Structures are given as C-alpha cells and as structure tokens.
Coordinates of N, CA and C in Angstrom, one line a residue:
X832 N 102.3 83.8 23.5 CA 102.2 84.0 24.9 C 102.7 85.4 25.3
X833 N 102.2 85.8 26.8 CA 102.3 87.1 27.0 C 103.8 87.1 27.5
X834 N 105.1 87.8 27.2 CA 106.0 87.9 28.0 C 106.2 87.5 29.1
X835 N 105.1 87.8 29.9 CA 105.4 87.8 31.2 C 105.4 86.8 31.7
X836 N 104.1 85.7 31.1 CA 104.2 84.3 31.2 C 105.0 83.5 30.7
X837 N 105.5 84.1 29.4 CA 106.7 83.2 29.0 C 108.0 83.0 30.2
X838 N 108.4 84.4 30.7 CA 109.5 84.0 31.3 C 108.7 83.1 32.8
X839 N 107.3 83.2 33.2 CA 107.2 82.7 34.3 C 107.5 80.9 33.7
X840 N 106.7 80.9 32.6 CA 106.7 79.4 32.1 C 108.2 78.7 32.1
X841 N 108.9 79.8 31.2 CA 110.4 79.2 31.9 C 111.6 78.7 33.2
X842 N 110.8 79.9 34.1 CA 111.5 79.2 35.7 C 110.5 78.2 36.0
X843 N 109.6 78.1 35.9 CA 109.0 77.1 36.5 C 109.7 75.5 35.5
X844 N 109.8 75.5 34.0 CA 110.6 74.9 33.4 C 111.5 73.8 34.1
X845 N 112.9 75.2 34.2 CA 114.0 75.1 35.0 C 113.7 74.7 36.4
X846 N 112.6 75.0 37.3 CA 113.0 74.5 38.3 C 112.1 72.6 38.5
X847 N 111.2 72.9 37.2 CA 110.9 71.0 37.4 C 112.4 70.6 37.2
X848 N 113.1 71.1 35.8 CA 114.6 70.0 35.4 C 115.4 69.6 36.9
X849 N 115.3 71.0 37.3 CA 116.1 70.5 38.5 C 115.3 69.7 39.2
X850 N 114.7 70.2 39.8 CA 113.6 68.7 40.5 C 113.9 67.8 39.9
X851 N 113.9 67.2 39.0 CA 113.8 65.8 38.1 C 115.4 65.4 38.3
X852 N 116.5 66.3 38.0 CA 117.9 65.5 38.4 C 117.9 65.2 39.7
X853 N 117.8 66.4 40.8 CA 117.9 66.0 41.8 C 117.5 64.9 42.7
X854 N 116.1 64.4 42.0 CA 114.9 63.0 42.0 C 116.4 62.1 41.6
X855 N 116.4 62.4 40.5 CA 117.2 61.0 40.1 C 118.7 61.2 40.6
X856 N 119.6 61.8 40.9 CA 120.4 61.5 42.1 C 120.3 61.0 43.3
X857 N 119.3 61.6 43.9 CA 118.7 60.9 45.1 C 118.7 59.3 44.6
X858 N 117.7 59.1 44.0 CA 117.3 57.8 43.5 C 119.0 56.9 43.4
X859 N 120.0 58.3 42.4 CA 121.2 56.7 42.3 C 121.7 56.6 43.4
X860 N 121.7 57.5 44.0 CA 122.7 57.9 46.0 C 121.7 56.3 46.7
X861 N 120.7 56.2 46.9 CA 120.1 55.4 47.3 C 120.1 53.9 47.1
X862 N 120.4 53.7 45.2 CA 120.8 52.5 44.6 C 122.2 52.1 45.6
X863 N 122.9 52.9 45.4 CA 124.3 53.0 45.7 C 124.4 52.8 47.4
X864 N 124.1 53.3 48.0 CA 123.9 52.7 49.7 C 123.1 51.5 50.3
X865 N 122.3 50.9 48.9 CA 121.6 49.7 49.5 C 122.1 48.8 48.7
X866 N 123.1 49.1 48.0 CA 124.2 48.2 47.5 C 125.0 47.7 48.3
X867 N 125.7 49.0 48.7 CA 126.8 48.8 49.6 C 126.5 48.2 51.0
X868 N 125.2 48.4 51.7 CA 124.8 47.5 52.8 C 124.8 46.0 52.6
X869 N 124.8 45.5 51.8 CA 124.7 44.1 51.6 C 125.8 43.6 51.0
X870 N 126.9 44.3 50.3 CA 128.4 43.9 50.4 C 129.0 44.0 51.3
X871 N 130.1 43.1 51.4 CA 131.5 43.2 52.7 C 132.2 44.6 51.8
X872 N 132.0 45.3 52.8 CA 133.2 46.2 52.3 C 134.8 46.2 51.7
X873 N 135.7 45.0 52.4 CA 136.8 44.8 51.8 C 136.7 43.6 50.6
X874 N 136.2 42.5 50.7 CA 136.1 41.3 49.6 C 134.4 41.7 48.6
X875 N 133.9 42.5 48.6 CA 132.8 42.9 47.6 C 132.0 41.6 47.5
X876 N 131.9 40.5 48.4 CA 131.0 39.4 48.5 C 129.7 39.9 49.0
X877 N 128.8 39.0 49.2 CA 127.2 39.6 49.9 C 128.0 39.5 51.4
X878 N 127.5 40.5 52.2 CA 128.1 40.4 53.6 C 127.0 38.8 54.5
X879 N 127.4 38.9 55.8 CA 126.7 37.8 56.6 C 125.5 38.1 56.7
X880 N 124.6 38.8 56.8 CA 123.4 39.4 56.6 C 122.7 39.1 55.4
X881 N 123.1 39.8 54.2 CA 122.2 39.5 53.4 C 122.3 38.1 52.4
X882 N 123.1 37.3 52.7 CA 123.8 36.1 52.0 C 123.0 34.9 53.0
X883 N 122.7 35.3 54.3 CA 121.7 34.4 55.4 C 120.0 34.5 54.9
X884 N 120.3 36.0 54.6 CA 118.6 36.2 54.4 C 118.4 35.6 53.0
X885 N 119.5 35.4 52.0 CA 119.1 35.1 50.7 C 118.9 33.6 50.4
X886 N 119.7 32.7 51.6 CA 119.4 31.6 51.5 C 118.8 31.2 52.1
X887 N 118.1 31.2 53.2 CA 116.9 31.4 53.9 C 115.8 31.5 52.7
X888 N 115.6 32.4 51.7 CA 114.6 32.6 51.2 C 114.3 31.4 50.1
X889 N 116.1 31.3 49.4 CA 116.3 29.9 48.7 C 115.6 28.4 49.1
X890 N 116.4 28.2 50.5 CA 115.5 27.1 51.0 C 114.1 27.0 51.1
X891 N 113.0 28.1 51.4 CA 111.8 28.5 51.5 C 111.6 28.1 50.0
X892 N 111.6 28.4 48.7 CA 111.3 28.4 47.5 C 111.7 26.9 47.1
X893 N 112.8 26.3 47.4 CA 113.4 25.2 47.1 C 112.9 23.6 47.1
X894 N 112.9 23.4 45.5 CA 111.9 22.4 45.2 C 112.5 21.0 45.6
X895 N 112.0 19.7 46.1 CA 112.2 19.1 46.9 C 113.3 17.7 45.6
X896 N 113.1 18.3 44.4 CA 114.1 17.7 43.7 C 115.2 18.2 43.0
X897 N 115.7 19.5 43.7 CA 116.9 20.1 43.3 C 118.5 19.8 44.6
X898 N 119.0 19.8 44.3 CA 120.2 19.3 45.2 C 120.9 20.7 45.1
X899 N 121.4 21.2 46.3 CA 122.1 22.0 47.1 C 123.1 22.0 47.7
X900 N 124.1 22.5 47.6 CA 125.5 22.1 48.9 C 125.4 23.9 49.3
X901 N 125.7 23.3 50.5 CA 125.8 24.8 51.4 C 127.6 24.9 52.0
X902 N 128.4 25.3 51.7 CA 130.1 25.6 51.8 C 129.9 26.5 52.7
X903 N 130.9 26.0 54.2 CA 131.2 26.8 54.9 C 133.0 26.7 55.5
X904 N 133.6 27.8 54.8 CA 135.3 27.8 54.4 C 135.8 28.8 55.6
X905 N 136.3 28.0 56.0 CA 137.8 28.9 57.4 C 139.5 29.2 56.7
X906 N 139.5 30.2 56.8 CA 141.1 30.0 56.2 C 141.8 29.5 58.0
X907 N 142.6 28.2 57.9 CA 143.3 28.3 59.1 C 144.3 28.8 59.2
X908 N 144.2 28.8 60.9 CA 145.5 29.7 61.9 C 145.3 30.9 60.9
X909 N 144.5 31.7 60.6 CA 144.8 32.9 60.2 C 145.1 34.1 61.1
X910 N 145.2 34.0 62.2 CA 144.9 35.1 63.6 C 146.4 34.6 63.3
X911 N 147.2 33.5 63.6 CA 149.1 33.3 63.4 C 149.2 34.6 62.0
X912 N 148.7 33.9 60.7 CA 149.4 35.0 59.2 C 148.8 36.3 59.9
X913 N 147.7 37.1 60.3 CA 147.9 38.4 60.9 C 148.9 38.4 61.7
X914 N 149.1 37.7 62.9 CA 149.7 38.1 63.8 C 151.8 38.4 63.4
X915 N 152.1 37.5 62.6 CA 152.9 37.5 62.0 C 153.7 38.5 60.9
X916 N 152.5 38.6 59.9 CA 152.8 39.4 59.0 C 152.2 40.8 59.2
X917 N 151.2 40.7 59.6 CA 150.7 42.3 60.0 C 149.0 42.1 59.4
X918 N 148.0 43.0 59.9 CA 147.1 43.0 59.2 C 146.8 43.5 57.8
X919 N 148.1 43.9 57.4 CA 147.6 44.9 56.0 C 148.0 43.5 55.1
X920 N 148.9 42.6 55.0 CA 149.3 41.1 55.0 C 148.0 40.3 54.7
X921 N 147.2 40.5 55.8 CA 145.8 39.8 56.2 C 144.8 40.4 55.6
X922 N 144.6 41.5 55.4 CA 143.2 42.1 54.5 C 143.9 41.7 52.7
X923 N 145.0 41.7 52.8 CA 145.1 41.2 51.1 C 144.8 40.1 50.8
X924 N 145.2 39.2 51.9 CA 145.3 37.2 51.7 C 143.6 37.2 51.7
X925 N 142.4 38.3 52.2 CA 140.9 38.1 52.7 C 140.8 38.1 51.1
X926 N 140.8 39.4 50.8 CA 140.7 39.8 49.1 C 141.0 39.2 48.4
X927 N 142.4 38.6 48.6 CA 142.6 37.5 47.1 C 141.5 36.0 48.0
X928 N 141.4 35.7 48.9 CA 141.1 34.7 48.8 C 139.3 34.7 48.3
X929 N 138.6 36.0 48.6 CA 137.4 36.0 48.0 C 137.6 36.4 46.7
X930 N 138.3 36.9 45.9 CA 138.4 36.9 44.6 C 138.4 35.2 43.8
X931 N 139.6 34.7 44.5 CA 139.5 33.1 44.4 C 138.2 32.4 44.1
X932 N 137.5 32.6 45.9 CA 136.2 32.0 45.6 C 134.8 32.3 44.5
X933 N 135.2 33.7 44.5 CA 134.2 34.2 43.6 C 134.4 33.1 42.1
X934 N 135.7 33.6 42.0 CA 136.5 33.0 40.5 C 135.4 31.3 40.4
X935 N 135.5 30.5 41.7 CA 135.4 29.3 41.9 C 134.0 28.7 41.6
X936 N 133.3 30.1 42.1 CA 131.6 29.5 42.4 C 130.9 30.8 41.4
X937 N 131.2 31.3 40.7 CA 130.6 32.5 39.9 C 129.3 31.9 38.9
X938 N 129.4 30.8 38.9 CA 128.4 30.0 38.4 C 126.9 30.3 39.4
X939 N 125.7 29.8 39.1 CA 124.5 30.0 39.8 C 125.0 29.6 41.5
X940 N 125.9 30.7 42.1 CA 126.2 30.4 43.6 C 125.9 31.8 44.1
X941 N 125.8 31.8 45.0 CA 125.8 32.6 46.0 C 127.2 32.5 47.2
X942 N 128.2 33.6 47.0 CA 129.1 33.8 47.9 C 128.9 35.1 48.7
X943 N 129.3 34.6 49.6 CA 129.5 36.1 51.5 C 130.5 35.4 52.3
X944 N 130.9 36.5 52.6 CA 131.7 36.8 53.7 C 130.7 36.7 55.1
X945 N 130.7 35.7 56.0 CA 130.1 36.1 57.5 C 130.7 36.3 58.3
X946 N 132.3 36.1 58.5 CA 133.3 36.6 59.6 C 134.5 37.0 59.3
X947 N 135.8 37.5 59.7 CA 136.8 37.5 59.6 C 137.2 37.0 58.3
X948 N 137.2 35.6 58.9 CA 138.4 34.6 58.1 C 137.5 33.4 57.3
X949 N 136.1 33.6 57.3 CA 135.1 33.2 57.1 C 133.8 33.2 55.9
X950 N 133.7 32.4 55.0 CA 133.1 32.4 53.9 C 132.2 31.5 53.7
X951 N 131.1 31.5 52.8 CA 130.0 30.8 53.1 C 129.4 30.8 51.6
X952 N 129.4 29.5 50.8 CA 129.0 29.5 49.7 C 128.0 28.7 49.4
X953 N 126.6 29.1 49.0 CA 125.7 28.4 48.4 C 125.3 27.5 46.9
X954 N 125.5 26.3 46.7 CA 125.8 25.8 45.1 C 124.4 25.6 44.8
X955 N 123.8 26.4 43.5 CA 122.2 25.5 43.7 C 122.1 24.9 42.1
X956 N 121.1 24.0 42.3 CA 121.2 23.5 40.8 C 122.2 22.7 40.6
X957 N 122.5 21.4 42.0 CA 124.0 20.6 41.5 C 123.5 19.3 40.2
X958 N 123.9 19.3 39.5 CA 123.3 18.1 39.0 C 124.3 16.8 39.3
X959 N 125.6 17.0 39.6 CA 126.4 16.2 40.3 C 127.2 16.0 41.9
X960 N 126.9 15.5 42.4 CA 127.5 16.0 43.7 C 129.3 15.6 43.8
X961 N 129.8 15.3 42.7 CA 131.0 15.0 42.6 C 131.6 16.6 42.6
X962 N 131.1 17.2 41.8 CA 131.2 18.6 41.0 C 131.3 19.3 42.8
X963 N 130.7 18.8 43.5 CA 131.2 19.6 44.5 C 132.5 19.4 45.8
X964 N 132.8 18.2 45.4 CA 133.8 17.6 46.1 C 135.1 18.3 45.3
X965 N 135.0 18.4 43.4 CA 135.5 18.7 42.7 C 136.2 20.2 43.1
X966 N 135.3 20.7 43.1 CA 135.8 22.1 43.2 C 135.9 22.7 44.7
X967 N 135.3 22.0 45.8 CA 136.6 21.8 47.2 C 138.0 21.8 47.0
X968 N 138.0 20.8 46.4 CA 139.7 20.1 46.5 C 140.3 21.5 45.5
X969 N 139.4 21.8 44.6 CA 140.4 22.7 43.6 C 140.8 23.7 44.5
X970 N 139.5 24.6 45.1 CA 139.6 25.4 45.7 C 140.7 25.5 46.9
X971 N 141.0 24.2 47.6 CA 141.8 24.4 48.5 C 143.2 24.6 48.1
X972 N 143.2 23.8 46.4 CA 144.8 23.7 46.0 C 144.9 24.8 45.8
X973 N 144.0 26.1 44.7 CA 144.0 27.4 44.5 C 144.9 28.3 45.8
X974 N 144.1 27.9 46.7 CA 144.5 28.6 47.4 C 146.0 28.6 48.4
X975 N 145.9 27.0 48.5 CA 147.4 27.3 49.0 C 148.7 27.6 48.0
X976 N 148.3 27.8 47.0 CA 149.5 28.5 46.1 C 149.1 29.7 45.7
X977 N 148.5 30.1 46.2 CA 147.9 31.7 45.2 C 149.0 32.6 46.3
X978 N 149.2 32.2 47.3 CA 150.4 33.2 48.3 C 151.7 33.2 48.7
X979 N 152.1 32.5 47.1 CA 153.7 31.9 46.9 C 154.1 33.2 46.3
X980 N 155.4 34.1 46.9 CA 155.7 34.7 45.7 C 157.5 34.6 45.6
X981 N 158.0 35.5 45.2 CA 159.6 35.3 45.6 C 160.2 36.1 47.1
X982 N 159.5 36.5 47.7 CA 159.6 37.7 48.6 C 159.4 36.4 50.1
X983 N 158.1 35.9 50.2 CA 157.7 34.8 51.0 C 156.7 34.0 50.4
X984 N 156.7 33.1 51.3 CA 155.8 31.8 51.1 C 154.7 31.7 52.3
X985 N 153.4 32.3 52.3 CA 152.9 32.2 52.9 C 152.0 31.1 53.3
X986 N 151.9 30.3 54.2 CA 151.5 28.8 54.8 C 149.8 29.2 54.7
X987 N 149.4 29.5 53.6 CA 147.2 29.3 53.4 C 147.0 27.8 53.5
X988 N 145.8 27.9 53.8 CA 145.3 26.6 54.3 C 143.7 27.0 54.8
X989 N 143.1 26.0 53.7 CA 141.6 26.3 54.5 C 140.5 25.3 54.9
X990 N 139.8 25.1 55.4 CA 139.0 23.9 56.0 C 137.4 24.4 55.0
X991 N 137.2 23.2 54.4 CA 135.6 23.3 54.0 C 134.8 22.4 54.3
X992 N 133.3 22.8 55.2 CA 132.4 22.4 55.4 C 131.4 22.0 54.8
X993 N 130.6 20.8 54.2 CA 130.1 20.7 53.0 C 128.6 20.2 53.8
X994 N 127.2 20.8 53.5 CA 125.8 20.3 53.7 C 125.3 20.2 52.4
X995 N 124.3 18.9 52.2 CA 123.6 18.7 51.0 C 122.0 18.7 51.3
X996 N 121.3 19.4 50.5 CA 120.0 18.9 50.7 C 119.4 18.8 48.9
X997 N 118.8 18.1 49.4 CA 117.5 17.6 50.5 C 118.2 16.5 51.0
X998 N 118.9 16.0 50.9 CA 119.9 14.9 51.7 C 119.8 15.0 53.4

C-alpha cells in the first residue's frame, strides 16, 4: 500500500476501535440503569413496579394446575422503631430484613419491596401448601431475633398476608 493510504487506513482503524468501545460502554451504562430502575435502591429487591408488572405477566402465563401463594409482609409499628431509634436505625432493620427475605424465598420466588415497611413475595411452583405456612412462621421467628444484639433489643414484628391460586 501507498503510504499515504496506509496511515489514512490506520486512523480510520483507530477511530472504528473507538467507536466500537464507546458502542459497548454505552451499551454496559444502559445495562446498568435498566438494572437499577427495577431495583429498590436500599434493599436490592425488584422495586413495586417491576415485581407488579412481573406477576401480572406470571398470572397471564400461569397454568391452571400450578399452585401459587402471593406474600404480602408489613414490618409492624415500624414508624414507632424509626421514630424511636432514628431513621438510620430504620434503613438497616429495611436491609437486614430484605436480606432475610431474600435468604427465605431465593428459591423460584419473586421478592420486592412496594412501600416503606412493605414487601411482597411471589412463591411459584408450590407443590405443598404447608411449605408455605412453613416458611411464614420461620420467617417471622427469623426476624424477630435477627435485631437482638447486646447494645439493644429491638421489638421486630411482622404481619403476613397469604393468597393462593388457583384457589
């Protein structure tokens, strides 16, 4: 090749490579923000949005001989442990207690956060429905001790909601 083409051949080169990283940064920056839309920002669960739209889609798909429990968990008097202890108190007890849940249902479930003090778990594929009364009761015992330390004893306590279908 003629010199002159060679070096033209070369920036043109260099400036596809850069095109091509910058394509694929873009591309992870993008991964990366339509990630983060659909997580709760503090407990890393599916936020209320996309944990509604996912089960919504579930039920649409959902064959009329699979059994389902839908979990809907309040930590109570939580607005008392913020008000008490402080909020920074209160976004840890949120954290550990969605760590908890995750721990609980990490199996074929679907966990989110849709409010505050508020968590929402989908169980699919029960083949027992004891299995879910089961891991209620666990879950609540988990949790009223997971905020014992030697410093304080904080009073957790949570209420669960239980729907079955096709029931």
């Amino acid at each position: 090749l003629h010199p002159k083409y060679s070096k033209e051949l070369h920036c043109a080169t260099l400036h596809s490579l850069e095109y091509i990283e910058h394509l694929h940064e873009t591309k992870n920056e993008s991964v990366h923000l339509e990630e983060k839309s659909r997580l709760d920002p503090m407990t890393g669960l599916l936020n209320k949005y996309t944990i509604q739209f996912l089960i919504d889609e579930y039920f649409n798909q959902m064959t009329e001989t699979e059994t389902t429990a839908l979990l809907l968990i309040d930590m109570d008097h939580f607005k008392l442990i913020n008000d008490t202890f402080g909020h920074l108190t209160g976004d840890a007890i949120i954290s550990e207690t969605a760590a908890t849940i995750k721990h609980f249902f990490m199996d074929n479930s679907l966990c989110g956060r849709i409010g505050g003090d508020e968590f929402m778990v989908l169980m699919r594929g029960i083949s027992d429905v004891g299995i879910v009364r089961s891991r209620c009761n666990r879950l609540i015992a988990a949790l009223s001790n997971a905020f014992r330390s030697s410093q304080q004893n904080l009073p957790i306590r949570c209420s669960i909601g239980v729907a079955l279908a096709p029931e």
